[in-house]
Amino acid sequence: MNSADPVSGYQTYDQPSGPGRPERNQATARRTALATCTIADIAAGLLGLWIVLYLLDANQANPFVEFVHGMADWLSGWAQDIFTMDTEGLRVVLNYGLPAVIYLLIGHGIAARLNRV
């Protein structure tokens, strides 16, 4: 295992192919797994960034903050108002944090399954 691997347990490109699976299929699976991880990480990162911006009282009229908030709303639309707390900060952390964790778990779980030999 190469010490520079982004995620431990994932097969690197320089490892030999296993029995029963051609090398080209393994490379495709690894690339698909990497893309899946990347998409999940970006989604979770945007949600986490919105949580931080909200908690730090970022200027919501700023175009960058508006973009992050819009993307976070879109990514967590299915989970909005699961938690209805009186404390606004805690509500934002839970309603945007839960989808972030779920995206990470599902994305990395799918990637690990694709990388399994």
Tab-separated table of N, CA and C in Angstrom:
chain	number	residue	atom	x	y	z
A	1	MET	N	0.839	-1.169	0.000
A	1	MET	CA	0.000	0.000	0.000
A	1	MET	C	0.878	1.222	0.000
A	2	ASN	N	0.610	2.143	-0.829
A	2	ASN	CA	1.369	3.381	-0.941
A	2	ASN	C	0.937	4.325	0.179
A	3	SER	N	1.885	4.961	0.850
A	3	SER	CA	1.556	5.830	1.970
A	3	SER	C	0.872	7.125	1.520
A	4	ALA	N	0.861	7.416	0.228
A	4	ALA	CA	0.238	8.627	-0.277
A	4	ALA	C	-1.210	8.405	-0.702
A	5	ASP	N	-1.774	7.231	-0.411
A	5	ASP	CA	-3.156	6.960	-0.781
A	5	ASP	C	-4.086	7.917	-0.051
A	6	PRO	N	-5.099	8.472	-0.746
A	6	PRO	CA	-6.013	9.386	-0.088
A	6	PRO	C	-6.895	8.678	0.938
A	7	VAL	N	-7.221	7.432	0.709
A	7	VAL	CA	-8.062	6.670	1.622
A	7	VAL	C	-7.442	5.301	1.777
A	8	SER	N	-7.161	4.924	3.006
A	8	SER	CA	-6.539	3.620	3.213
A	8	SER	C	-7.529	2.518	2.865
A	9	GLY	N	-7.027	1.420	2.367
A	9	GLY	CA	-7.876	0.295	1.988
A	9	GLY	C	-8.262	0.285	0.524
A	10	TYR	N	-8.054	1.378	-0.175
A	10	TYR	CA	-8.379	1.426	-1.598
A	10	TYR	C	-7.168	0.952	-2.387
A	11	GLN	N	-7.439	0.228	-3.434
A	11	GLN	CA	-6.363	-0.302	-4.253
A	11	GLN	C	-5.772	0.823	-5.098
A	12	THR	N	-4.450	0.859	-5.203
A	12	THR	CA	-3.807	1.893	-5.996
A	12	THR	C	-3.662	1.427	-7.440
A	13	TYR	N	-3.315	2.369	-8.320
A	13	TYR	CA	-3.186	2.050	-9.730
A	13	TYR	C	-2.001	1.139	-10.020
A	14	ASP	N	-0.981	1.169	-9.186
A	14	ASP	CA	0.203	0.376	-9.480
A	14	ASP	C	0.149	-1.041	-8.907
A	15	GLN	N	-0.949	-1.414	-8.268
A	15	GLN	CA	-1.068	-2.767	-7.739
A	15	GLN	C	-1.483	-3.713	-8.851
A	16	PRO	N	-1.003	-4.954	-8.805
A	16	PRO	CA	-1.388	-5.922	-9.837
A	16	PRO	C	-2.865	-6.281	-9.723
A	17	SER	N	-3.432	-6.663	-10.848
A	17	SER	CA	-4.845	-7.029	-10.860
A	17	SER	C	-5.045	-8.402	-10.245
A	18	GLY	N	-6.192	-8.568	-9.627
A	18	GLY	CA	-6.517	-9.834	-8.975
A	18	GLY	C	-7.076	-10.842	-9.970
A	19	PRO	N	-7.222	-12.079	-9.548
A	19	PRO	CA	-7.756	-13.113	-10.433
A	19	PRO	C	-9.242	-12.885	-10.706
A	20	GLY	N	-9.654	-13.200	-11.917
A	20	GLY	CA	-11.065	-13.131	-12.273
A	20	GLY	C	-11.554	-11.757	-12.703
A	21	ARG	N	-10.689	-10.767	-12.701
A	21	ARG	CA	-11.102	-9.433	-13.099
A	21	ARG	C	-10.002	-8.806	-13.954
A	22	PRO	N	-10.271	-8.563	-15.204
A	22	PRO	CA	-9.238	-7.984	-16.067
A	22	PRO	C	-8.751	-6.643	-15.527
A	23	GLU	N	-7.500	-6.327	-15.854
A	23	GLU	CA	-6.882	-5.110	-15.349
A	23	GLU	C	-7.647	-3.863	-15.778
A	24	ARG	N	-8.184	-3.865	-16.977
A	24	ARG	CA	-8.920	-2.690	-17.460
A	24	ARG	C	-10.181	-2.467	-16.640
A	25	ASN	N	-10.887	-3.541	-16.281
A	25	ASN	CA	-12.083	-3.397	-15.460
A	25	ASN	C	-11.742	-2.880	-14.066
A	26	GLN	N	-10.606	-3.322	-13.533
A	26	GLN	CA	-10.193	-2.839	-12.218
A	26	GLN	C	-9.872	-1.353	-12.260
A	27	ALA	N	-9.179	-0.919	-13.293
A	27	ALA	CA	-8.848	0.499	-13.417
A	27	ALA	C	-10.117	1.330	-13.541
A	28	THR	N	-11.088	0.856	-14.288
A	28	THR	CA	-12.364	1.557	-14.431
A	28	THR	C	-13.087	1.625	-13.098
A	29	ALA	N	-13.089	0.539	-12.369
A	29	ALA	CA	-13.746	0.514	-11.057
A	29	ALA	C	-13.064	1.482	-10.094
A	30	ARG	N	-11.742	1.534	-10.134
A	30	ARG	CA	-11.014	2.451	-9.251
A	30	ARG	C	-11.305	3.903	-9.606
A	31	ARG	N	-11.376	4.200	-10.891
A	31	ARG	CA	-11.688	5.571	-11.312
A	31	ARG	C	-13.117	5.951	-10.922
A	32	THR	N	-14.036	5.023	-11.083
A	32	THR	CA	-15.420	5.266	-10.689
A	32	THR	C	-15.518	5.475	-9.190
A	33	ALA	N	-14.785	4.668	-8.431
A	33	ALA	CA	-14.771	4.819	-6.972
A	33	ALA	C	-14.194	6.166	-6.571
A	34	LEU	N	-13.137	6.586	-7.235
A	34	LEU	CA	-12.529	7.881	-6.937
A	34	LEU	C	-13.498	9.022	-7.252
A	35	ALA	N	-14.196	8.920	-8.372
A	35	ALA	CA	-15.177	9.945	-8.733
A	35	ALA	C	-16.318	9.984	-7.721
A	36	THR	N	-16.757	8.816	-7.270
A	36	THR	CA	-17.827	8.740	-6.283
A	36	THR	C	-17.396	9.393	-4.969
A	37	CYS	N	-16.193	9.086	-4.526
A	37	CYS	CA	-15.653	9.708	-3.302
A	37	CYS	C	-15.550	11.213	-3.451
A	38	THR	N	-15.079	11.653	-4.591
A	38	THR	CA	-14.898	13.078	-4.825
A	38	THR	C	-16.226	13.825	-4.787
A	39	ILE	N	-17.237	13.271	-5.416
A	39	ILE	CA	-18.557	13.905	-5.428
A	39	ILE	C	-19.132	13.956	-4.017
A	40	ALA	N	-19.010	12.860	-3.276
A	40	ALA	CA	-19.509	12.830	-1.897
A	40	ALA	C	-18.761	13.833	-1.028
A	41	ASP	N	-17.452	13.929	-1.210
A	41	ASP	CA	-16.645	14.860	-0.426
A	41	ASP	C	-17.001	16.316	-0.734
A	42	ILE	N	-17.238	16.615	-2.004
A	42	ILE	CA	-17.611	17.982	-2.385
A	42	ILE	C	-18.966	18.340	-1.803
A	43	ALA	N	-19.927	17.421	-1.885
A	43	ALA	CA	-21.254	17.671	-1.328
A	43	ALA	C	-21.168	17.909	0.179
A	44	ALA	N	-20.454	17.056	0.878
A	44	ALA	CA	-20.303	17.217	2.329
A	44	ALA	C	-19.529	18.495	2.654
A	45	GLY	N	-18.547	18.824	1.840
A	45	GLY	CA	-17.774	20.040	2.059
A	45	GLY	C	-18.617	21.298	1.922
A	46	LEU	N	-19.486	21.330	0.918
A	46	LEU	CA	-20.373	22.488	0.755
A	46	LEU	C	-21.328	22.617	1.933
A	47	LEU	N	-21.853	21.497	2.395
A	47	LEU	CA	-22.753	21.538	3.550
A	47	LEU	C	-22.015	21.999	4.801
A	48	GLY	N	-20.813	21.478	4.995
A	48	GLY	CA	-20.015	21.897	6.146
A	48	GLY	C	-19.620	23.363	6.067
A	49	LEU	N	-19.292	23.817	4.867
A	49	LEU	CA	-18.929	25.224	4.684
A	49	LEU	C	-20.108	26.132	5.019
A	50	TRP	N	-21.314	25.740	4.616
A	50	TRP	CA	-22.479	26.552	4.940
A	50	TRP	C	-22.694	26.601	6.459
A	51	ILE	N	-22.504	25.489	7.143
A	51	ILE	CA	-22.644	25.476	8.602
A	51	ILE	C	-21.667	26.470	9.226
A	52	VAL	N	-20.415	26.429	8.787
A	52	VAL	CA	-19.397	27.337	9.333
A	52	VAL	C	-19.741	28.789	9.015
A	53	LEU	N	-20.134	29.062	7.767
A	53	LEU	CA	-20.489	30.432	7.396
A	53	LEU	C	-21.673	30.935	8.211
A	54	TYR	N	-22.647	30.084	8.443
A	54	TYR	CA	-23.821	30.484	9.222
A	54	TYR	C	-23.434	30.772	10.672
A	55	LEU	N	-22.661	29.865	11.254
A	55	LEU	CA	-22.277	30.036	12.660
A	55	LEU	C	-21.386	31.252	12.876
A	56	LEU	N	-20.629	31.638	11.842
A	56	LEU	CA	-19.775	32.821	11.946
A	56	LEU	C	-20.482	34.099	11.496
A	57	ASP	N	-21.788	34.016	11.242
A	57	ASP	CA	-22.604	35.163	10.818
A	57	ASP	C	-22.046	35.839	9.578
A	58	ALA	N	-21.765	35.052	8.552
A	58	ALA	CA	-21.260	35.606	7.293
A	58	ALA	C	-22.334	36.488	6.649
A	59	ASN	N	-21.888	37.457	5.892
A	59	ASN	CA	-22.785	38.373	5.195
A	59	ASN	C	-23.561	37.597	4.135
A	60	GLN	N	-24.859	37.412	4.348
A	60	GLN	CA	-25.658	36.602	3.433
A	60	GLN	C	-26.004	37.320	2.138
A	61	ALA	N	-25.621	38.563	2.008
A	61	ALA	CA	-25.793	39.292	0.748
A	61	ALA	C	-24.587	39.099	-0.171
A	62	ASN	N	-23.511	38.510	0.344
A	62	ASN	CA	-22.312	38.250	-0.444
A	62	ASN	C	-22.607	37.154	-1.468
A	63	PRO	N	-22.173	37.316	-2.730
A	63	PRO	CA	-22.468	36.313	-3.764
A	63	PRO	C	-21.907	34.914	-3.438
A	64	PHE	N	-20.721	34.843	-2.854
A	64	PHE	CA	-20.154	33.544	-2.501
A	64	PHE	C	-20.992	32.862	-1.427
A	65	VAL	N	-21.388	33.612	-0.430
A	65	VAL	CA	-22.217	33.052	0.652
A	65	VAL	C	-23.573	32.632	0.104
A	66	GLU	N	-24.135	33.432	-0.791
A	66	GLU	CA	-25.408	33.072	-1.432
A	66	GLU	C	-25.273	31.771	-2.221
A	67	PHE	N	-24.176	31.616	-2.951
A	67	PHE	CA	-23.945	30.393	-3.723
A	67	PHE	C	-23.853	29.179	-2.804
A	68	VAL	N	-23.040	29.292	-1.742
A	68	VAL	CA	-22.873	28.168	-0.815
A	68	VAL	C	-24.201	27.825	-0.157
A	69	HIS	N	-24.960	28.854	0.249
A	69	HIS	CA	-26.254	28.608	0.881
A	69	HIS	C	-27.231	27.936	-0.091
A	70	GLY	N	-27.253	28.396	-1.328
A	70	GLY	CA	-28.134	27.791	-2.325
A	70	GLY	C	-27.789	26.333	-2.594
A	71	MET	N	-26.492	26.052	-2.719
A	71	MET	CA	-26.071	24.666	-2.944
A	71	MET	C	-26.383	23.796	-1.728
A	72	ALA	N	-26.154	24.336	-0.533
A	72	ALA	CA	-26.447	23.581	0.687
A	72	ALA	C	-27.943	23.307	0.803
A	73	ASP	N	-28.764	24.293	0.464
A	73	ASP	CA	-30.216	24.070	0.480
A	73	ASP	C	-30.620	22.997	-0.523
A	74	TRP	N	-30.024	23.031	-1.694
A	74	TRP	CA	-30.355	22.044	-2.720
A	74	TRP	C	-29.920	20.643	-2.286
A	75	LEU	N	-28.705	20.530	-1.748
A	75	LEU	CA	-28.184	19.223	-1.338
A	75	LEU	C	-28.922	18.646	-0.138
A	76	SER	N	-29.432	19.502	0.716
A	76	SER	CA	-30.096	19.009	1.923
A	76	SER	C	-31.599	19.214	1.884
A	77	GLY	N	-32.150	19.444	0.712
A	77	GLY	CA	-33.584	19.688	0.585
A	77	GLY	C	-34.434	18.567	1.157
A	78	TRP	N	-33.982	17.343	1.006
A	78	TRP	CA	-34.728	16.192	1.509
A	78	TRP	C	-34.683	16.087	3.032
A	79	ALA	N	-33.763	16.787	3.677
A	79	ALA	CA	-33.599	16.679	5.127
A	79	ALA	C	-33.966	17.965	5.855
A	80	GLN	N	-34.529	18.940	5.166
A	80	GLN	CA	-34.847	20.202	5.820
A	80	GLN	C	-35.929	20.014	6.881
A	81	ASP	N	-35.717	20.646	7.991
A	81	ASP	CA	-36.649	20.672	9.118
A	81	ASP	C	-36.922	19.296	9.716
A	82	ILE	N	-35.937	18.399	9.626
A	82	ILE	CA	-36.049	17.153	10.382
A	82	ILE	C	-35.976	17.483	11.863
A	83	PHE	N	-35.070	18.394	12.198
A	83	PHE	CA	-34.895	18.832	13.575
A	83	PHE	C	-35.429	20.249	13.699
A	84	THR	N	-36.332	20.484	14.651
A	84	THR	CA	-36.895	21.821	14.860
A	84	THR	C	-36.576	22.258	16.287
A	85	MET	N	-35.392	22.824	16.454
A	85	MET	CA	-34.950	23.317	17.751
A	85	MET	C	-35.282	24.800	17.892
A	86	ASP	N	-35.297	25.252	19.129
A	86	ASP	CA	-35.442	26.689	19.364
A	86	ASP	C	-34.134	27.418	19.077
A	87	THR	N	-33.013	26.731	19.308
A	87	THR	CA	-31.706	27.320	19.041
A	87	THR	C	-31.414	27.209	17.546
A	88	GLU	N	-31.351	28.361	16.884
A	88	GLU	CA	-31.190	28.379	15.423
A	88	GLU	C	-29.878	27.749	14.977
A	89	GLY	N	-28.779	28.034	15.684
A	89	GLY	CA	-27.480	27.478	15.312
A	89	GLY	C	-27.471	25.961	15.373
A	90	LEU	N	-28.039	25.390	16.418
A	90	LEU	CA	-28.102	23.940	16.549
A	90	LEU	C	-28.980	23.325	15.461
A	91	ARG	N	-30.073	24.001	15.121
A	91	ARG	CA	-30.954	23.520	14.058
A	91	ARG	C	-30.213	23.457	12.721
A	92	VAL	N	-29.431	24.494	12.412
A	92	VAL	CA	-28.665	24.521	11.164
A	92	VAL	C	-27.615	23.411	11.166
A	93	VAL	N	-26.907	23.248	12.282
A	93	VAL	CA	-25.880	22.204	12.365
A	93	VAL	C	-26.495	20.826	12.134
A	94	LEU	N	-27.618	20.546	12.746
A	94	LEU	CA	-28.222	19.223	12.600
A	94	LEU	C	-28.871	19.020	11.232
A	95	ASN	N	-29.598	20.027	10.739
A	95	ASN	CA	-30.303	19.868	9.463
A	95	ASN	C	-29.382	19.857	8.255
A	96	TYR	N	-28.197	20.445	8.363
A	96	TYR	CA	-27.236	20.398	7.266
A	96	TYR	C	-26.125	19.388	7.533
A	97	GLY	N	-25.856	19.109	8.794
A	97	GLY	CA	-24.812	18.152	9.141
A	97	GLY	C	-25.218	16.711	8.870
A	98	LEU	N	-26.474	16.378	9.137
A	98	LEU	CA	-26.948	15.011	8.879
A	98	LEU	C	-26.801	14.618	7.409
A	99	PRO	N	-27.250	15.441	6.459
A	99	PRO	CA	-27.035	15.076	5.053
A	99	PRO	C	-25.551	14.962	4.699
A	100	ALA	N	-24.707	15.817	5.283
A	100	ALA	CA	-23.271	15.740	5.002
A	100	ALA	C	-22.713	14.390	5.428
A	101	VAL	N	-23.067	13.949	6.607
A	101	VAL	CA	-22.601	12.651	7.107
A	101	VAL	C	-23.150	11.517	6.248
A	102	ILE	N	-24.400	11.612	5.866
A	102	ILE	CA	-25.005	10.552	5.036
A	102	ILE	C	-24.342	10.503	3.668
A	103	TYR	N	-24.077	11.663	3.062
A	103	TYR	CA	-23.380	11.664	1.769
A	103	TYR	C	-22.003	11.024	1.887
A	104	LEU	N	-21.286	11.323	2.954
A	104	LEU	CA	-19.962	10.722	3.141
A	104	LEU	C	-20.058	9.214	3.325
A	105	LEU	N	-20.974	8.763	4.167
A	105	LEU	CA	-21.104	7.330	4.420
A	105	LEU	C	-21.507	6.563	3.159
A	106	ILE	N	-22.489	7.072	2.456
A	106	ILE	CA	-22.956	6.388	1.250
A	106	ILE	C	-21.903	6.454	0.147
A	107	GLY	N	-21.336	7.624	-0.087
A	107	GLY	CA	-20.342	7.781	-1.148
A	107	GLY	C	-19.116	6.914	-0.930
A	108	HIS	N	-18.586	6.925	0.274
A	108	HIS	CA	-17.396	6.122	0.546
A	108	HIS	C	-17.730	4.636	0.652
A	109	GLY	N	-18.947	4.314	1.073
A	109	GLY	CA	-19.365	2.917	1.085
A	109	GLY	C	-19.467	2.340	-0.323
A	110	ILE	N	-20.038	3.109	-1.227
A	110	ILE	CA	-20.127	2.666	-2.627
A	110	ILE	C	-18.724	2.530	-3.222
A	111	ALA	N	-17.856	3.487	-2.929
A	111	ALA	CA	-16.493	3.441	-3.454
A	111	ALA	C	-15.743	2.222	-2.921
A	112	ALA	N	-15.909	1.928	-1.649
A	112	ALA	CA	-15.243	0.740	-1.080
A	112	ALA	C	-15.769	-0.525	-1.732
A	113	ARG	N	-17.040	-0.562	-2.006
A	113	ARG	CA	-17.628	-1.754	-2.664
A	113	ARG	C	-17.098	-1.879	-4.099
A	114	LEU	N	-16.931	-0.780	-4.796
A	114	LEU	CA	-16.392	-0.824	-6.153
A	114	LEU	C	-14.943	-1.268	-6.164
A	115	ASN	N	-14.187	-0.921	-5.138
A	115	ASN	CA	-12.772	-1.256	-5.081
A	115	ASN	C	-12.506	-2.665	-4.577
A	116	ARG	N	-13.522	-3.310	-4.057
A	116	ARG	CA	-13.325	-4.666	-3.535
A	116	ARG	C	-12.963	-5.624	-4.670
A	117	VAL	N	-11.998	-6.444	-4.425
A	117	VAL	CA	-11.545	-7.384	-5.460
A	117	VAL	C	-12.145	-8.739	-5.236
